[in-house]
mmCIF file of N, CA and C in Angstrom:
data_model
loop_
_atom_site.group_PDB
_atom_site.id
_atom_site.type_symbol
_atom_site.label_atom_id
_atom_site.label_comp_id
_atom_site.label_asym_id
_atom_site.label_seq_id
_atom_site.Cartn_x
_atom_site.Cartn_y
_atom_site.Cartn_z
ATOM 1 N N MET B 1 4.996 -2.837 -3.853
ATOM 2 C CA MET B 1 4.696 -3.747 -4.401
ATOM 3 C C MET B 1 5.323 -5.104 -2.794
ATOM 4 N N THR B 2 4.319 -5.995 -2.415
ATOM 5 C CA THR B 2 4.499 -7.255 -2.000
ATOM 6 C C THR B 2 4.727 -8.947 -2.274
ATOM 7 N N ALA B 3 4.964 -10.025 -1.534
ATOM 8 C CA ALA B 3 4.350 -11.028 -2.195
ATOM 9 C C ALA B 3 3.519 -11.089 -0.905
ATOM 10 N N GLN B 4 3.358 -10.947 0.417
ATOM 11 C CA GLN B 4 2.610 -10.958 1.444
ATOM 12 C C GLN B 4 2.144 -9.861 2.146
ATOM 13 N N LEU B 5 1.016 -9.505 1.461
ATOM 14 C CA LEU B 5 0.452 -8.071 2.211
ATOM 15 C C LEU B 5 0.578 -8.395 3.660
ATOM 16 N N ASP B 6 -0.023 -9.244 4.262
ATOM 17 C CA ASP B 6 -0.551 -8.829 5.624
ATOM 18 C C ASP B 6 0.683 -8.677 6.062
ATOM 19 N N ARG B 7 1.896 -9.667 5.923
ATOM 20 C CA ARG B 7 3.295 -9.288 6.680
ATOM 21 C C ARG B 7 4.077 -8.059 6.080
ATOM 22 N N THR B 8 4.009 -7.691 5.006
ATOM 23 C CA THR B 8 4.201 -6.278 4.642
ATOM 24 C C THR B 8 3.331 -4.853 6.094
ATOM 25 N N SER B 9 1.929 -4.866 6.176
ATOM 26 C CA SER B 9 1.570 -4.667 6.517
ATOM 27 C C SER B 9 1.027 -4.433 8.016
ATOM 28 N N ALA B 10 1.644 -5.521 8.654
ATOM 29 C CA ALA B 10 2.036 -5.565 9.862
ATOM 30 C C ALA B 10 3.367 -5.045 10.249
ATOM 31 N N ALA B 11 4.769 -5.436 9.689
ATOM 32 C CA ALA B 11 5.522 -4.167 9.989
ATOM 33 C C ALA B 11 5.156 -2.987 8.807
ATOM 34 N N ILE B 12 4.492 -1.970 8.694
ATOM 35 C CA ILE B 12 3.912 -1.076 8.722
ATOM 36 C C ILE B 12 3.442 -0.436 9.698
ATOM 37 N N ALA B 13 2.339 -0.734 10.230
ATOM 38 C CA ALA B 13 1.530 -0.894 11.262
ATOM 39 C C ALA B 13 2.604 -0.981 12.988
ATOM 40 N N GLU B 14 3.179 -1.643 12.449
ATOM 41 C CA GLU B 14 4.229 -1.643 14.279
ATOM 42 C C GLU B 14 5.524 -0.967 14.328
ATOM 43 N N ALA B 15 5.986 0.290 12.871
ATOM 44 C CA ALA B 15 6.572 0.791 12.568
ATOM 45 C C ALA B 15 6.019 2.907 12.796
ATOM 46 N N THR B 16 4.841 2.273 12.231
ATOM 47 C CA THR B 16 4.616 3.723 12.141
ATOM 48 C C THR B 16 3.042 3.425 13.390
ATOM 49 N N GLY B 17 2.715 2.831 14.047
ATOM 50 C CA GLY B 17 1.173 2.889 14.618
ATOM 51 C C GLY B 17 0.128 3.455 13.923
ATOM 52 N N CYS B 18 -0.345 3.660 12.229
ATOM 53 C CA CYS B 18 -1.205 3.428 11.886
ATOM 54 C C CYS B 18 -1.832 2.475 10.951
ATOM 55 N N GLU B 19 -3.157 1.799 11.262
ATOM 56 C CA GLU B 19 -3.488 0.141 11.427
ATOM 57 C C GLU B 19 -3.714 -0.083 9.689
ATOM 58 N N LEU B 20 -4.186 -0.769 9.415
ATOM 59 C CA LEU B 20 -4.649 -1.304 8.053
ATOM 60 C C LEU B 20 -6.471 -0.843 8.306
ATOM 61 N N LYS B 21 -6.899 0.126 7.095
ATOM 62 C CA LYS B 21 -7.858 0.565 7.163
ATOM 63 C C LYS B 21 -8.649 0.295 6.102
ATOM 64 N N ARG B 22 -7.603 -0.524 4.979
ATOM 65 C CA ARG B 22 -8.892 -0.967 4.104
ATOM 66 C C ARG B 22 -8.464 -1.855 3.109
ATOM 67 N N ILE B 23 -8.562 -3.066 2.735
ATOM 68 C CA ILE B 23 -8.188 -4.399 1.623
ATOM 69 C C ILE B 23 -9.243 -3.918 0.761
ATOM 70 N N ARG B 24 -8.569 -3.569 -0.345
ATOM 71 C CA ARG B 24 -9.808 -3.793 -1.722
ATOM 72 C C ARG B 24 -8.921 -5.726 -2.500
ATOM 73 N N GLU B 25 -9.428 -6.096 -3.474
ATOM 74 C CA GLU B 25 -9.139 -7.606 -4.190
ATOM 75 C C GLU B 25 -10.070 -7.292 -5.284
ATOM 76 N N VAL B 26 -9.224 -6.879 -6.310
ATOM 77 C CA VAL B 26 -9.352 -6.901 -8.241
ATOM 78 C C VAL B 26 -8.827 -8.858 -8.476
ATOM 79 N N GLY B 27 -9.648 -9.951 -8.623
ATOM 80 C CA GLY B 27 -9.054 -10.629 -9.453
ATOM 81 C C GLY B 27 -7.556 -11.350 -8.629
ATOM 82 N N THR B 28 -6.939 -11.167 -8.844
ATOM 83 C CA THR B 28 -5.350 -12.205 -7.965
ATOM 84 C C THR B 28 -4.462 -10.896 -7.108
ATOM 85 N N LEU B 29 -5.435 -9.523 -7.603
ATOM 86 C CA LEU B 29 -4.479 -8.808 -6.618
ATOM 87 C C LEU B 29 -5.142 -7.987 -5.063
ATOM 88 N N ARG B 30 -4.405 -7.933 -4.720
ATOM 89 C CA ARG B 30 -4.853 -6.954 -3.414
ATOM 90 C C ARG B 30 -4.228 -5.841 -3.396
ATOM 91 N N GLN B 31 -4.950 -4.859 -2.356
ATOM 92 C CA GLN B 31 -3.869 -3.650 -2.175
ATOM 93 C C GLN B 31 -4.907 -3.572 -0.524
ATOM 94 N N GLY B 32 -3.795 -3.287 -0.055
ATOM 95 C CA GLY B 32 -3.980 -2.442 1.491
ATOM 96 C C GLY B 32 -3.307 -1.086 1.954
ATOM 97 N N PHE B 33 -4.224 -0.576 2.071
ATOM 98 C CA PHE B 33 -4.491 1.003 2.729
ATOM 99 C C PHE B 33 -3.916 1.516 4.016
ATOM 100 N N HIS B 34 -3.459 2.762 4.607
ATOM 101 C CA HIS B 34 -3.463 3.035 5.663
ATOM 102 C C HIS B 34 -2.595 4.593 5.506
ATOM 103 N N ARG B 35 -3.203 5.296 6.398
ATOM 104 C CA ARG B 35 -3.597 6.610 6.391
ATOM 105 C C ARG B 35 -3.270 6.718 7.389
ATOM 106 N N SER B 36 -1.885 7.644 7.582
ATOM 107 C CA SER B 36 -1.329 8.681 8.643
ATOM 108 C C SER B 36 -1.998 10.509 8.857
ATOM 109 N N GLY B 37 -2.696 9.582 9.977
ATOM 110 C CA GLY B 37 -3.717 11.312 10.062
ATOM 111 C C GLY B 37 -4.834 11.666 8.995
ATOM 112 N N SER B 38 -5.841 13.142 9.466
ATOM 113 C CA SER B 38 -6.672 12.805 8.813
ATOM 114 C C SER B 38 -6.331 13.710 7.719
ATOM 115 N N GLY B 39 -6.023 12.952 6.620
ATOM 116 C CA GLY B 39 -6.080 13.849 5.108
ATOM 117 C C GLY B 39 -4.310 13.629 4.571
ATOM 118 N N GLY B 40 -3.953 12.751 5.839
ATOM 119 C CA GLY B 40 -2.416 13.309 4.934
ATOM 120 C C GLY B 40 -1.973 11.317 4.783
ATOM 121 N N LEU B 41 -1.044 11.602 4.788
ATOM 122 C CA LEU B 41 -0.224 10.221 3.953
ATOM 123 C C LEU B 41 -0.756 9.176 3.795
ATOM 124 N N ILE B 42 -1.067 8.938 3.096
ATOM 125 C CA ILE B 42 -1.733 7.256 2.041
ATOM 126 C C ILE B 42 -0.796 6.047 1.482
ATOM 127 N N VAL B 43 -0.503 4.978 2.526
ATOM 128 C CA VAL B 43 0.915 3.832 2.253
ATOM 129 C C VAL B 43 -0.053 2.927 1.633
ATOM 130 N N GLU B 44 -0.180 2.758 -0.340
ATOM 131 C CA GLU B 44 -0.473 1.426 -1.125
ATOM 132 C C GLU B 44 0.324 0.501 -0.364
ATOM 133 N N LEU B 45 -0.469 -0.468 -0.457
ATOM 134 C CA LEU B 45 0.482 -1.924 -1.043
ATOM 135 C C LEU B 45 0.035 -2.534 -1.885
ATOM 136 N N ILE B 46 0.836 -3.351 -2.333
ATOM 137 C CA ILE B 46 0.315 -3.907 -4.352
ATOM 138 C C ILE B 46 0.550 -5.068 -3.427
ATOM 139 N N GLU B 47 -0.546 -6.215 -3.964
ATOM 140 C CA GLU B 47 -0.114 -7.764 -3.425
ATOM 141 C C GLU B 47 0.059 -8.266 -4.344
ATOM 142 N N ARG B 48 0.632 -8.660 -5.396
ATOM 143 C CA ARG B 48 0.506 -9.556 -7.129
ATOM 144 C C ARG B 48 1.300 -10.972 -6.966
ATOM 145 N N PRO B 49 0.579 -11.867 -7.355
ATOM 146 C CA PRO B 49 1.470 -13.859 -7.036
ATOM 147 C C PRO B 49 2.488 -13.788 -7.568
ATOM 148 N N GLU B 50 2.493 -13.094 -8.918
ATOM 149 C CA GLU B 50 4.235 -13.214 -9.475
ATOM 150 C C GLU B 50 4.877 -12.295 -8.911
ATOM 151 N N VAL B 51 4.816 -11.407 -7.500
ATOM 152 C CA VAL B 51 5.808 -10.802 -6.980
ATOM 153 C C VAL B 51 6.501 -11.999 -6.267
ATOM 154 N N PRO B 52 8.116 -11.713 -6.351
ATOM 155 C CA PRO B 52 8.914 -13.116 -5.448
ATOM 156 C C PRO B 52 8.765 -12.677 -4.066
ATOM 157 N N ASP B 53 8.730 -13.986 -3.609
ATOM 158 C CA ASP B 53 8.718 -14.014 -2.220
ATOM 159 C C ASP B 53 9.906 -12.950 -1.722
ATOM 160 N N GLY B 54 9.887 -11.811 -0.909
ATOM 161 C CA GLY B 54 11.405 -11.667 -0.526
ATOM 162 C C GLY B 54 10.882 -9.875 -0.396
ATOM 163 N N PRO B 55 11.560 -8.545 0.321
ATOM 164 C CA PRO B 55 11.554 -7.698 1.693
ATOM 165 C C PRO B 55 10.464 -7.203 -0.168
ATOM 166 N N ALA B 56 9.541 -6.128 0.696
ATOM 167 C CA ALA B 56 8.750 -4.942 -0.424
ATOM 168 C C ALA B 56 9.896 -4.569 -0.546
ATOM 169 N N ALA B 57 9.174 -3.930 -2.381
ATOM 170 C CA ALA B 57 9.872 -3.306 -2.430
ATOM 171 C C ALA B 57 8.727 -1.878 -3.420
ATOM 172 N N CYS B 58 9.370 -0.334 -2.628
ATOM 173 C CA CYS B 58 8.765 0.662 -3.552
ATOM 174 C C CYS B 58 8.317 0.980 -4.879
ATOM 175 N N TRP B 59 7.395 0.982 -5.541
ATOM 176 C CA TRP B 59 7.099 0.692 -7.130
ATOM 177 C C TRP B 59 6.571 1.884 -7.874
ATOM 178 N N GLY B 60 6.257 3.518 -7.059
ATOM 179 C CA GLY B 60 5.686 4.592 -6.962
ATOM 180 C C GLY B 60 5.926 5.923 -6.267
ATOM 181 N N ILE B 61 6.023 6.958 -6.228
ATOM 182 C CA ILE B 61 5.554 7.389 -5.325
ATOM 183 C C ILE B 61 4.394 8.388 -6.346
ATOM 184 N N GLY B 62 3.290 8.981 -5.370
ATOM 185 C CA GLY B 62 1.820 9.864 -5.868
ATOM 186 C C GLY B 62 2.112 11.392 -4.556
ATOM 187 N N SER B 63 1.453 12.515 -5.747
ATOM 188 C CA SER B 63 1.521 13.805 -4.909
ATOM 189 C C SER B 63 0.545 14.166 -5.514
ATOM 190 N N ASN B 64 -0.328 14.675 -3.803
ATOM 191 C CA ASN B 64 -1.613 15.861 -4.531
ATOM 192 C C ASN B 64 -1.585 17.291 -4.291
ATOM 193 N N VAL B 65 -1.184 18.083 -5.588
ATOM 194 C CA VAL B 65 -0.864 19.392 -5.225
ATOM 195 C C VAL B 65 -1.873 20.127 -5.809
ATOM 196 N N ASP B 66 -2.297 21.497 -5.271
ATOM 197 C CA ASP B 66 -3.274 22.640 -5.376
ATOM 198 C C ASP B 66 -3.009 23.327 -6.558
ATOM 199 N N ASP B 67 -1.835 23.280 -6.914
ATOM 200 C CA ASP B 67 -0.545 24.244 -8.169
ATOM 201 C C ASP B 67 0.151 24.000 -8.331
ATOM 202 N N LEU B 68 0.143 23.575 -10.041
ATOM 203 C CA LEU B 68 1.735 23.166 -9.725
ATOM 204 C C LEU B 68 3.406 23.734 -10.055
ATOM 205 N N GLY B 69 1.876 25.267 -9.943
ATOM 206 C CA GLY B 69 3.215 26.602 -10.634
ATOM 207 C C GLY B 69 3.202 26.707 -11.575
ATOM 208 N N VAL B 70 3.344 25.743 -13.012
ATOM 209 C CA VAL B 70 3.405 26.044 -14.214
ATOM 210 C C VAL B 70 2.994 27.384 -14.476
#
């Protein structure tokens, strides 16, 4: 979650070498996506106008698995 998608995206690209692949805009919400490798990690950034300016924050983590083993 970030107040400035472009700033946060540039920091991720610099740190990982993974460039921004896509931006999706829905109303006042903007989403940016970085992908590491083919079928690898996807980092989704969300920019919302009500987020105070400052460091980006981790909002959640998701995972895809073949079998939960339950």
